[in-house]
Amino acid sequence: MWRKYSDIVTEGLIIFAVLFGPWAFGSTERWSIWVLNWVGFSLGTIWLAGNFYQGWSLLQQTEALPSTGNGRTNQGSEPAIRKTLLILTGLLLFYCLIGAFNSRATYYLWHFKYRPAIVWLPHSYDQRRSWDFFWNYLALAGYFWGVRDWLMLGRTRRSRLPGRLQRLLWVLAGNGAILALVSLIQHVTGQNKLLWLVEPTVFKTVNSEFGPYAYHANGAQYFNLLWPVLLAFWVYLQKTPNRGESTGWILHRGKFLLSGIGLMAVCPLLSISRAGIAILLMNLFFSSAILWVTFRKSSRFSLWRIALGVAIILGIGAVFEWDTIAYRFGQLSWEYLSRANIYVAGWQMAVDNQPFGVGAGAFSSMYQFYRPSFQDYWAAQAHNDWLEALITVGWVGLLISLLPLVVILHRYRLAGGIKVRFPVIALIWVAMGGCLAHACVDFPFQIESILVLFTIICSLMSVLQRR
């Protein structure tokens, strides 16, 4: 009975986070960030309560799993993967917790309040920001484990996606399609208020914002992360037999899904984000190659269909915004020359503060000391999440945060997960790789709605197994 109701609550919380994140203006305000944090705390609490209630160990999953027919459970490598990910999650949280406790200073407007600290342990120069980041990471851990166990408990012996996962993907598809349509209408009509409601504080032109995001690149990052995952879902539907059901929604669902994916893929083009356009082209190239390899034996016209779909997406962008896109890329050398000043100062910050960095979230507080002069721009972000991670948590923290990602990306090789075809896994790789590439020139991992979506996708990847 406990598991039944906890699964219902968990599913409701996940769907709420998926819907709330982007529509709450990208969840960039403090109030919206904390709403998503409390959802993550709730998911983590339910996950912990479920483990204790069923008598589970936090390092071993012993619930009843699908039988192999000889009375044994078909766990495969799942217990070892679970233990490894639990240890790495705890290590990352412990690292951030030490940095927040062992702070050398707290930053107030225009001055620092210093305190004693153990310099050979992780430490921070802005305790308040480091505590905020710790709570964010703790909430993300709740998302990861709450979603992961919810998916694992729904798996079956057959090589099919669990019904609960399919419902989540349909919610992502419907929400993404509506969000894309609203964003495109807002952009084409020249409305500079986010969702026709709020005028941004900094960026006030239609070409510098997109949809609910006050910074147009963040909108492009969200859609570039979402549409390849849904394309993977479309491939799954195309490759899964309908078992005689060929009418109504079952017959046309693939067309509706593909139409929504097309809307989402157009958004990075019309957002006028140069990095968004570049990553879109990269994602289109790799996705097209995966689709061609997947369908080349089943349809002789598949290559032409893929080429036509890509041409339509690019054609829509060219029709509406070709002049603006050309102008934006013409400014590339000048604007990135100005951004290079941030990179040079940021690299010096990284060199000066290894191996533990200046503390999670403390980049903006410390950047003022590395500006060439007080007249130069005081950057709130390094516009490079890789560099900013090296600055704030050091190479030690960056390595600790990358280890779970390495395990997740190699999970598909091991038994005990949800079995899918390799093209489904490869397309999700495209989505994650595009977001990681975005992080080289911007800050997608500092936008809560994008971070939550990326965490949910990581949870999905941590349970998929190649069939």
Coordinates of C-alpha atoms in Angstrom, one line a residue:
M1 CA 0.0 0.0 0.0
W2 CA 2.9 2.4 0.9
R3 CA 4.5 1.7 -2.5
K4 CA 1.3 2.4 -4.4
Y5 CA 0.7 5.8 -2.9
S6 CA 4.3 6.8 -2.8
D7 CA 4.6 6.1 -6.6
I8 CA 1.5 8.2 -7.3
V9 CA 2.9 11.1 -5.3
T10 CA 6.4 10.7 -6.9
E11 CA 4.9 10.8 -10.3
G12 CA 2.9 13.9 -9.5
L13 CA 5.9 15.7 -8.1
I14 CA 8.0 14.8 -11.2
I15 CA 5.4 16.0 -13.6
F16 CA 4.9 19.2 -11.6
A17 CA 8.6 19.9 -11.8
V18 CA 8.7 19.3 -15.6
L19 CA 5.8 21.6 -16.1
F20 CA 6.7 24.3 -13.6
G21 CA 10.4 24.6 -14.4
P22 CA 10.3 26.4 -17.8
W23 CA 7.0 28.2 -17.4
A24 CA 8.1 29.9 -14.2
F25 CA 10.3 32.1 -16.4
G26 CA 12.9 29.4 -16.6
S27 CA 13.1 29.2 -12.8
T28 CA 15.8 31.8 -12.6
E29 CA 14.3 33.8 -9.7
R30 CA 15.0 32.8 -6.1
W31 CA 11.3 31.9 -5.3
S32 CA 11.0 29.6 -8.3
I33 CA 14.4 27.9 -7.6
W34 CA 13.2 27.1 -4.1
V35 CA 9.9 25.7 -5.4
L36 CA 11.9 23.3 -7.5
N37 CA 14.3 22.6 -4.6
W38 CA 11.4 21.7 -2.3
V39 CA 10.1 19.3 -5.0
G40 CA 13.5 17.7 -5.0
F41 CA 13.6 17.5 -1.2
S42 CA 10.2 15.8 -1.3
L43 CA 11.2 13.3 -3.9
G44 CA 14.4 12.5 -1.8
T45 CA 12.3 12.1 1.4
I46 CA 9.9 9.8 -0.3
W47 CA 12.8 7.7 -1.7
L48 CA 14.5 7.5 1.7
A49 CA 11.2 6.6 3.5
G50 CA 10.5 3.9 0.9
N51 CA 13.9 2.4 1.4
F52 CA 13.5 2.3 5.2
Y53 CA 9.9 1.2 5.1
Q54 CA 10.6 -1.8 3.0
G55 CA 13.6 -2.7 5.0
W56 CA 16.0 -1.8 2.2
S57 CA 19.6 -0.9 2.7
L58 CA 20.7 2.5 1.2
L59 CA 23.5 0.6 -0.5
Q60 CA 21.5 -2.3 -1.9
Q61 CA 18.2 -2.7 -3.6
T62 CA 16.5 -5.8 -2.5
E63 CA 12.9 -5.3 -3.7
A64 CA 11.2 -7.9 -5.8
L65 CA 12.4 -7.7 -9.4
P66 CA 11.2 -9.5 -12.5
S67 CA 11.8 -13.2 -12.2
T68 CA 14.1 -15.0 -14.7
G69 CA 11.8 -18.1 -14.5
N70 CA 14.0 -20.1 -12.0
G71 CA 12.9 -18.2 -8.9
R72 CA 15.8 -15.8 -9.0
T73 CA 15.6 -12.1 -9.5
N74 CA 17.1 -10.6 -12.7
Q75 CA 19.1 -7.8 -11.1
G76 CA 22.2 -8.2 -13.2
S77 CA 24.8 -5.5 -12.4
E78 CA 22.1 -3.2 -10.9
P79 CA 23.2 -3.6 -7.2
A80 CA 26.8 -2.7 -8.1
I81 CA 25.7 0.3 -10.2
R82 CA 23.4 1.5 -7.4
K83 CA 26.1 1.2 -4.8
T84 CA 28.6 3.1 -7.0
L85 CA 26.2 5.9 -7.7
L86 CA 25.2 6.2 -4.1
I87 CA 28.8 6.5 -3.0
L88 CA 29.6 9.1 -5.6
T89 CA 26.4 11.1 -4.9
G90 CA 27.3 11.1 -1.2
L91 CA 30.9 12.1 -1.9
L92 CA 29.8 15.1 -4.0
L93 CA 27.3 16.3 -1.4
F94 CA 29.9 15.8 1.4
Y95 CA 32.5 17.9 -0.6
C96 CA 30.0 20.8 -1.0
L97 CA 29.0 20.5 2.6
I98 CA 32.6 20.9 3.8
G99 CA 33.1 23.9 1.5
A100 CA 30.0 25.6 2.9
F101 CA 30.9 24.9 6.6
N102 CA 34.6 25.6 6.2
S103 CA 34.1 29.1 4.7
R104 CA 36.9 31.6 4.9
A105 CA 34.5 34.6 4.4
T106 CA 31.0 35.8 3.8
Y107 CA 30.4 38.4 1.1
Y108 CA 28.2 41.4 1.8
L109 CA 27.7 44.3 -0.5
W110 CA 31.2 45.8 -1.1
H111 CA 32.9 44.0 1.7
F112 CA 33.9 40.6 3.1
K113 CA 33.6 39.3 6.6
Y114 CA 36.5 36.9 7.2
R115 CA 36.7 34.0 9.6
P116 CA 39.2 31.2 10.4
A117 CA 39.2 28.2 8.1
I118 CA 41.1 25.0 7.4
V119 CA 42.8 25.8 4.1
W120 CA 43.8 22.2 3.3
L121 CA 40.0 21.3 3.1
P122 CA 37.5 22.6 0.6
H123 CA 36.5 26.1 1.6
S124 CA 34.5 29.1 0.3
Y125 CA 34.9 32.8 0.1
D126 CA 31.1 33.4 0.1
Q127 CA 29.4 31.2 2.6
R128 CA 25.8 32.3 1.8
R129 CA 26.2 31.4 -1.9
S130 CA 27.9 28.1 -1.1
W131 CA 25.0 27.1 1.2
D132 CA 22.5 28.0 -1.6
F133 CA 24.4 25.8 -4.0
F134 CA 24.6 22.9 -1.4
W135 CA 20.8 23.0 -1.1
N136 CA 20.5 23.0 -4.9
Y137 CA 22.7 20.0 -5.2
L138 CA 20.9 18.2 -2.4
A139 CA 17.6 18.8 -4.2
L140 CA 19.1 17.5 -7.5
A141 CA 20.2 14.3 -5.6
G142 CA 16.5 14.0 -4.6
Y143 CA 15.4 14.3 -8.2
F144 CA 18.0 11.8 -9.4
W145 CA 17.3 9.1 -6.9
G146 CA 13.5 9.7 -6.7
V147 CA 13.2 9.4 -10.5
R148 CA 15.6 6.5 -10.8
D149 CA 13.9 4.2 -8.3
W150 CA 10.5 5.2 -9.6
L151 CA 11.6 4.1 -13.1
M152 CA 13.2 0.9 -11.9
L153 CA 10.2 -0.2 -9.9
G154 CA 8.1 0.1 -13.1
R155 CA 10.2 -2.0 -15.4
T156 CA 8.9 -5.3 -16.8
R157 CA 10.4 -8.5 -18.3
R158 CA 9.5 -7.4 -21.8
S159 CA 11.7 -5.1 -23.7
R160 CA 9.3 -2.2 -23.4
L161 CA 9.5 1.2 -21.7
P162 CA 7.5 1.2 -18.4
G163 CA 4.1 2.9 -18.7
R164 CA 5.1 5.5 -16.1
L165 CA 8.2 6.5 -18.2
Q166 CA 6.1 6.7 -21.3
R167 CA 3.7 9.0 -19.5
L168 CA 6.6 11.2 -18.4
L169 CA 7.9 11.4 -22.0
W170 CA 4.4 12.3 -23.3
V171 CA 4.2 15.1 -20.7
L172 CA 7.6 16.4 -21.8
A173 CA 6.5 16.2 -25.4
G174 CA 3.2 18.0 -24.9
N175 CA 4.7 20.7 -22.6
G176 CA 7.6 21.2 -24.9
A177 CA 5.4 21.6 -28.0
I178 CA 3.1 24.1 -26.3
L179 CA 6.1 26.0 -24.9
A180 CA 7.7 26.1 -28.3
L181 CA 4.6 27.3 -30.0
V182 CA 4.1 30.1 -27.4
S183 CA 7.7 31.1 -27.7
L184 CA 7.6 31.2 -31.5
I185 CA 4.4 33.3 -31.5
Q186 CA 5.9 35.7 -29.0
H187 CA 9.1 36.1 -31.0
V188 CA 7.4 36.5 -34.4
T189 CA 5.0 39.1 -33.0
G190 CA 7.9 41.1 -31.5
Q191 CA 6.7 41.0 -27.9
N192 CA 9.5 41.8 -25.5
K193 CA 7.6 40.7 -22.4
L194 CA 8.2 37.2 -21.2
L195 CA 5.0 35.2 -21.8
W196 CA 3.4 38.7 -22.4
L197 CA 3.6 39.3 -18.6
V198 CA 7.0 40.5 -17.4
E199 CA 9.7 42.7 -18.9
P200 CA 13.2 41.5 -18.1
T201 CA 15.4 43.6 -16.0
V202 CA 18.5 43.4 -18.2
F203 CA 17.6 42.2 -21.7
K204 CA 14.7 44.2 -23.0
T205 CA 14.6 43.4 -26.7
V206 CA 12.8 40.5 -28.4
N207 CA 16.1 39.2 -29.9
S208 CA 17.9 39.0 -26.6
E209 CA 15.2 36.9 -24.9
F210 CA 13.1 33.9 -25.9
G211 CA 9.8 32.5 -24.6
P212 CA 9.9 32.4 -20.8
Y213 CA 13.7 32.9 -20.7
A214 CA 15.1 36.3 -20.1
Y215 CA 18.3 35.3 -21.9
H216 CA 17.8 33.9 -25.4
A217 CA 20.6 31.4 -25.2
N218 CA 19.0 29.7 -22.2
G219 CA 15.8 29.1 -24.3
A220 CA 17.9 27.6 -27.0
Q221 CA 19.7 25.3 -24.5
Y222 CA 16.4 24.0 -23.1
F223 CA 15.0 23.1 -26.5
N224 CA 18.3 21.6 -27.7
L225 CA 18.3 19.4 -24.6
L226 CA 14.7 18.3 -25.0
W227 CA 14.0 17.5 -28.6
P228 CA 16.7 14.8 -29.1
V229 CA 15.3 12.9 -26.1
L230 CA 11.8 13.0 -27.6
L231 CA 13.2 11.9 -31.0
A232 CA 14.6 8.9 -29.1
F233 CA 11.1 8.2 -27.8
W234 CA 9.7 8.5 -31.4
V235 CA 12.3 5.9 -32.6
Y236 CA 11.2 3.6 -29.8
L237 CA 7.5 4.0 -30.8
Q238 CA 8.4 3.3 -34.5
K239 CA 10.4 0.2 -33.6
T240 CA 7.9 -1.2 -31.2
P241 CA 5.1 -3.3 -32.7
N242 CA 1.5 -2.2 -31.9
R243 CA 0.3 -5.7 -31.4
G244 CA -2.7 -5.3 -33.8
E245 CA -3.7 -1.8 -32.6
S246 CA -3.7 0.4 -35.7
T247 CA -6.5 2.9 -35.2
G248 CA -7.0 6.2 -33.4
W249 CA -4.3 7.6 -31.2
I250 CA -2.0 4.6 -31.6
L251 CA -1.9 5.1 -35.4
H252 CA -1.3 8.8 -35.4
R253 CA 0.7 9.4 -32.2
G254 CA 4.1 9.3 -34.0
K255 CA 3.0 12.1 -36.3
F256 CA 1.9 14.3 -33.5
L257 CA 5.1 13.6 -31.6
L258 CA 7.3 14.3 -34.7
S259 CA 5.4 17.6 -35.3
G260 CA 6.1 18.7 -31.8
I261 CA 9.8 17.8 -32.1
G262 CA 9.9 19.9 -35.3
L263 CA 8.5 22.9 -33.4
M264 CA 11.1 22.5 -30.7
A265 CA 13.9 22.2 -33.1
V266 CA 13.0 25.5 -34.8
C267 CA 13.2 27.4 -31.6
P268 CA 17.1 27.5 -31.3
L269 CA 17.2 29.0 -34.8
L270 CA 14.7 31.7 -34.1
S271 CA 16.2 32.4 -30.7
I272 CA 19.1 34.1 -32.6
S273 CA 21.6 32.5 -30.2
R274 CA 24.8 31.7 -32.1
A275 CA 25.8 28.9 -29.8
G276 CA 22.2 27.6 -29.9
I277 CA 22.2 27.5 -33.7
A278 CA 25.6 25.8 -33.8
I279 CA 24.6 23.1 -31.3
L280 CA 21.3 22.7 -33.2
L281 CA 23.2 22.0 -36.4
M282 CA 25.5 19.6 -34.6
N283 CA 22.5 17.8 -33.0
L284 CA 20.7 17.6 -36.4
F285 CA 23.8 16.1 -38.0
F286 CA 24.3 13.4 -35.4
S287 CA 20.5 12.7 -35.1
S288 CA 20.1 12.4 -38.8
A289 CA 23.0 9.9 -39.0
I290 CA 21.5 7.8 -36.2
L291 CA 18.1 7.8 -37.9
W292 CA 19.5 6.8 -41.3
V293 CA 21.4 3.9 -39.8
T294 CA 18.3 2.9 -37.8
F295 CA 15.8 3.0 -40.7
R296 CA 17.9 2.4 -43.8
K297 CA 16.9 -1.3 -44.1
S298 CA 13.2 -0.7 -43.3
S299 CA 12.6 2.2 -45.7
R300 CA 14.4 3.0 -48.9
F301 CA 13.1 6.6 -48.8
S302 CA 14.3 7.2 -45.2
L303 CA 17.3 9.3 -46.2
W304 CA 15.2 11.6 -48.3
R305 CA 12.7 12.0 -45.4
I306 CA 15.4 12.9 -43.0
A307 CA 16.9 15.4 -45.4
L308 CA 13.4 16.9 -46.0
G309 CA 12.8 17.3 -42.3
V310 CA 16.2 19.0 -41.7
A311 CA 15.6 21.3 -44.7
I312 CA 12.2 22.3 -43.4
I313 CA 13.6 23.2 -40.0
L314 CA 16.5 25.2 -41.4
G315 CA 14.2 26.8 -44.1
I316 CA 11.8 28.1 -41.5
G317 CA 14.7 29.8 -39.7
A318 CA 16.1 31.2 -42.9
V319 CA 12.7 32.7 -43.9
F320 CA 12.0 34.4 -40.7
E321 CA 15.5 35.4 -39.4
W322 CA 18.2 35.0 -42.0
D323 CA 19.3 38.7 -42.0
T324 CA 19.4 38.7 -38.2
I325 CA 21.3 35.4 -38.0
A326 CA 23.8 36.6 -40.6
Y327 CA 24.3 39.9 -38.6
R328 CA 24.7 38.0 -35.3
F329 CA 27.4 35.8 -36.8
G330 CA 29.1 38.8 -38.3
Q331 CA 29.5 40.2 -34.8
L332 CA 31.1 37.0 -33.6
S333 CA 34.7 38.1 -33.5
W334 CA 34.0 41.4 -31.8
E335 CA 31.8 40.0 -29.1
Y336 CA 33.9 37.0 -28.2
L337 CA 36.9 39.3 -28.0
S338 CA 35.1 41.1 -25.2
R339 CA 34.1 37.7 -23.6
A340 CA 37.8 36.7 -23.8
N341 CA 38.5 39.2 -21.1
I342 CA 36.3 37.1 -18.8
Y343 CA 38.0 33.9 -19.8
V344 CA 41.5 35.4 -19.2
A345 CA 40.5 36.7 -15.7
G346 CA 38.6 33.4 -15.0
W347 CA 41.6 31.3 -15.9
Q348 CA 43.8 33.3 -13.5
M349 CA 41.2 32.8 -10.8
A350 CA 41.3 29.1 -11.4
V351 CA 45.1 29.0 -11.3
D352 CA 45.3 31.0 -8.1
N353 CA 42.7 28.8 -6.2
Q354 CA 43.5 25.2 -6.8
P355 CA 42.8 22.5 -5.9
F356 CA 39.5 23.4 -4.1
G357 CA 38.5 26.6 -5.8
V358 CA 36.9 29.7 -4.3
G359 CA 33.8 27.9 -3.2
A360 CA 30.6 26.8 -4.9
G361 CA 28.7 29.9 -6.1
A362 CA 31.4 32.3 -5.2
F363 CA 32.5 33.3 -8.7
S364 CA 30.6 36.6 -8.9
S365 CA 31.8 37.6 -5.5
M366 CA 35.5 37.0 -6.3
Y367 CA 35.5 38.2 -9.9
Q368 CA 35.7 41.8 -8.9
F369 CA 39.3 41.3 -7.8
Y370 CA 40.4 39.9 -11.1
R371 CA 38.9 42.5 -13.5
P372 CA 41.5 44.5 -15.4
S373 CA 40.0 47.7 -13.9
F374 CA 37.0 48.8 -11.9
Q375 CA 35.5 50.2 -15.0
D376 CA 35.4 46.8 -16.7
Y377 CA 32.3 44.6 -16.7
W378 CA 31.6 42.7 -13.4
A379 CA 30.5 39.4 -14.7
A380 CA 28.0 37.3 -12.7
Q381 CA 28.9 34.2 -14.8
A382 CA 32.0 33.1 -16.6
H383 CA 30.0 32.2 -19.7
N384 CA 31.7 28.8 -19.5
D385 CA 30.4 26.4 -17.0
W386 CA 33.5 24.2 -17.3
L387 CA 35.8 27.0 -16.4
E388 CA 33.5 28.3 -13.7
A389 CA 33.3 24.8 -12.1
L390 CA 37.1 24.7 -12.1
I391 CA 37.1 28.2 -10.5
T392 CA 34.5 27.5 -7.8
V393 CA 35.0 23.8 -6.8
G394 CA 38.5 23.3 -8.2
W395 CA 39.8 20.3 -10.1
V396 CA 39.0 18.0 -7.1
G397 CA 35.3 19.0 -7.1
L398 CA 35.1 18.9 -10.9
L399 CA 36.5 15.4 -11.0
I400 CA 34.1 14.3 -8.2
S401 CA 31.1 15.7 -10.1
L402 CA 32.2 14.1 -13.4
L403 CA 32.6 10.6 -12.0
P404 CA 28.8 9.9 -11.7
L405 CA 28.3 11.1 -15.2
V406 CA 30.9 8.7 -16.5
V407 CA 29.1 5.8 -14.7
I408 CA 25.8 6.9 -16.1
L409 CA 27.1 7.1 -19.7
H410 CA 28.5 3.6 -19.5
R411 CA 25.4 2.1 -17.8
Y412 CA 24.0 0.8 -21.0
R413 CA 26.7 -1.9 -21.3
L414 CA 25.5 -3.7 -18.1
A415 CA 22.6 -5.9 -17.4
G416 CA 19.7 -5.3 -15.0
G417 CA 18.2 -2.2 -16.5
I418 CA 15.3 -1.3 -18.9
K419 CA 16.2 -2.8 -22.3
V420 CA 16.0 -0.5 -25.3
R421 CA 17.6 -0.4 -28.8
F422 CA 20.9 1.3 -29.1
P423 CA 19.6 4.2 -31.3
V424 CA 17.4 5.3 -28.4
I425 CA 20.5 5.5 -26.1
A426 CA 22.5 7.2 -28.8
L427 CA 19.9 10.0 -29.3
I428 CA 19.9 10.7 -25.6
W429 CA 23.6 11.0 -25.8
V430 CA 23.2 13.6 -28.5
A431 CA 20.9 15.6 -26.2
M432 CA 23.4 15.4 -23.2
G433 CA 26.4 16.1 -25.4
G434 CA 24.7 19.2 -26.9
C435 CA 24.1 20.5 -23.4
L436 CA 27.7 19.8 -22.3
A437 CA 28.9 21.6 -25.5
H438 CA 26.6 24.6 -24.6
A439 CA 28.4 24.8 -21.3
C440 CA 31.7 25.6 -23.1
V441 CA 30.4 29.1 -24.1
D442 CA 27.5 29.7 -21.7
F443 CA 25.9 28.7 -18.4
P444 CA 23.1 26.2 -18.9
F445 CA 23.9 24.4 -15.6
Q446 CA 23.2 27.5 -13.6
I447 CA 19.6 27.7 -14.9
E448 CA 17.4 25.6 -12.6
S449 CA 14.9 24.4 -15.1
I450 CA 17.6 23.2 -17.5
L451 CA 19.5 21.6 -14.6
V452 CA 16.4 19.7 -13.3
L453 CA 15.7 18.4 -16.9
F454 CA 19.3 17.3 -17.3
T455 CA 19.2 15.5 -14.0
I456 CA 16.0 13.7 -15.0
I457 CA 17.6 12.6 -18.2
C458 CA 20.6 11.4 -16.3
S459 CA 18.2 9.3 -14.1
L460 CA 16.8 7.8 -17.3
M461 CA 20.2 7.0 -18.7
S462 CA 21.2 5.4 -15.4
V463 CA 18.5 2.7 -15.9
L464 CA 18.7 2.0 -19.6
Q465 CA 20.4 -1.1 -20.9
R466 CA 21.2 -1.9 -24.5
R467 CA 19.1 -4.7 -25.9

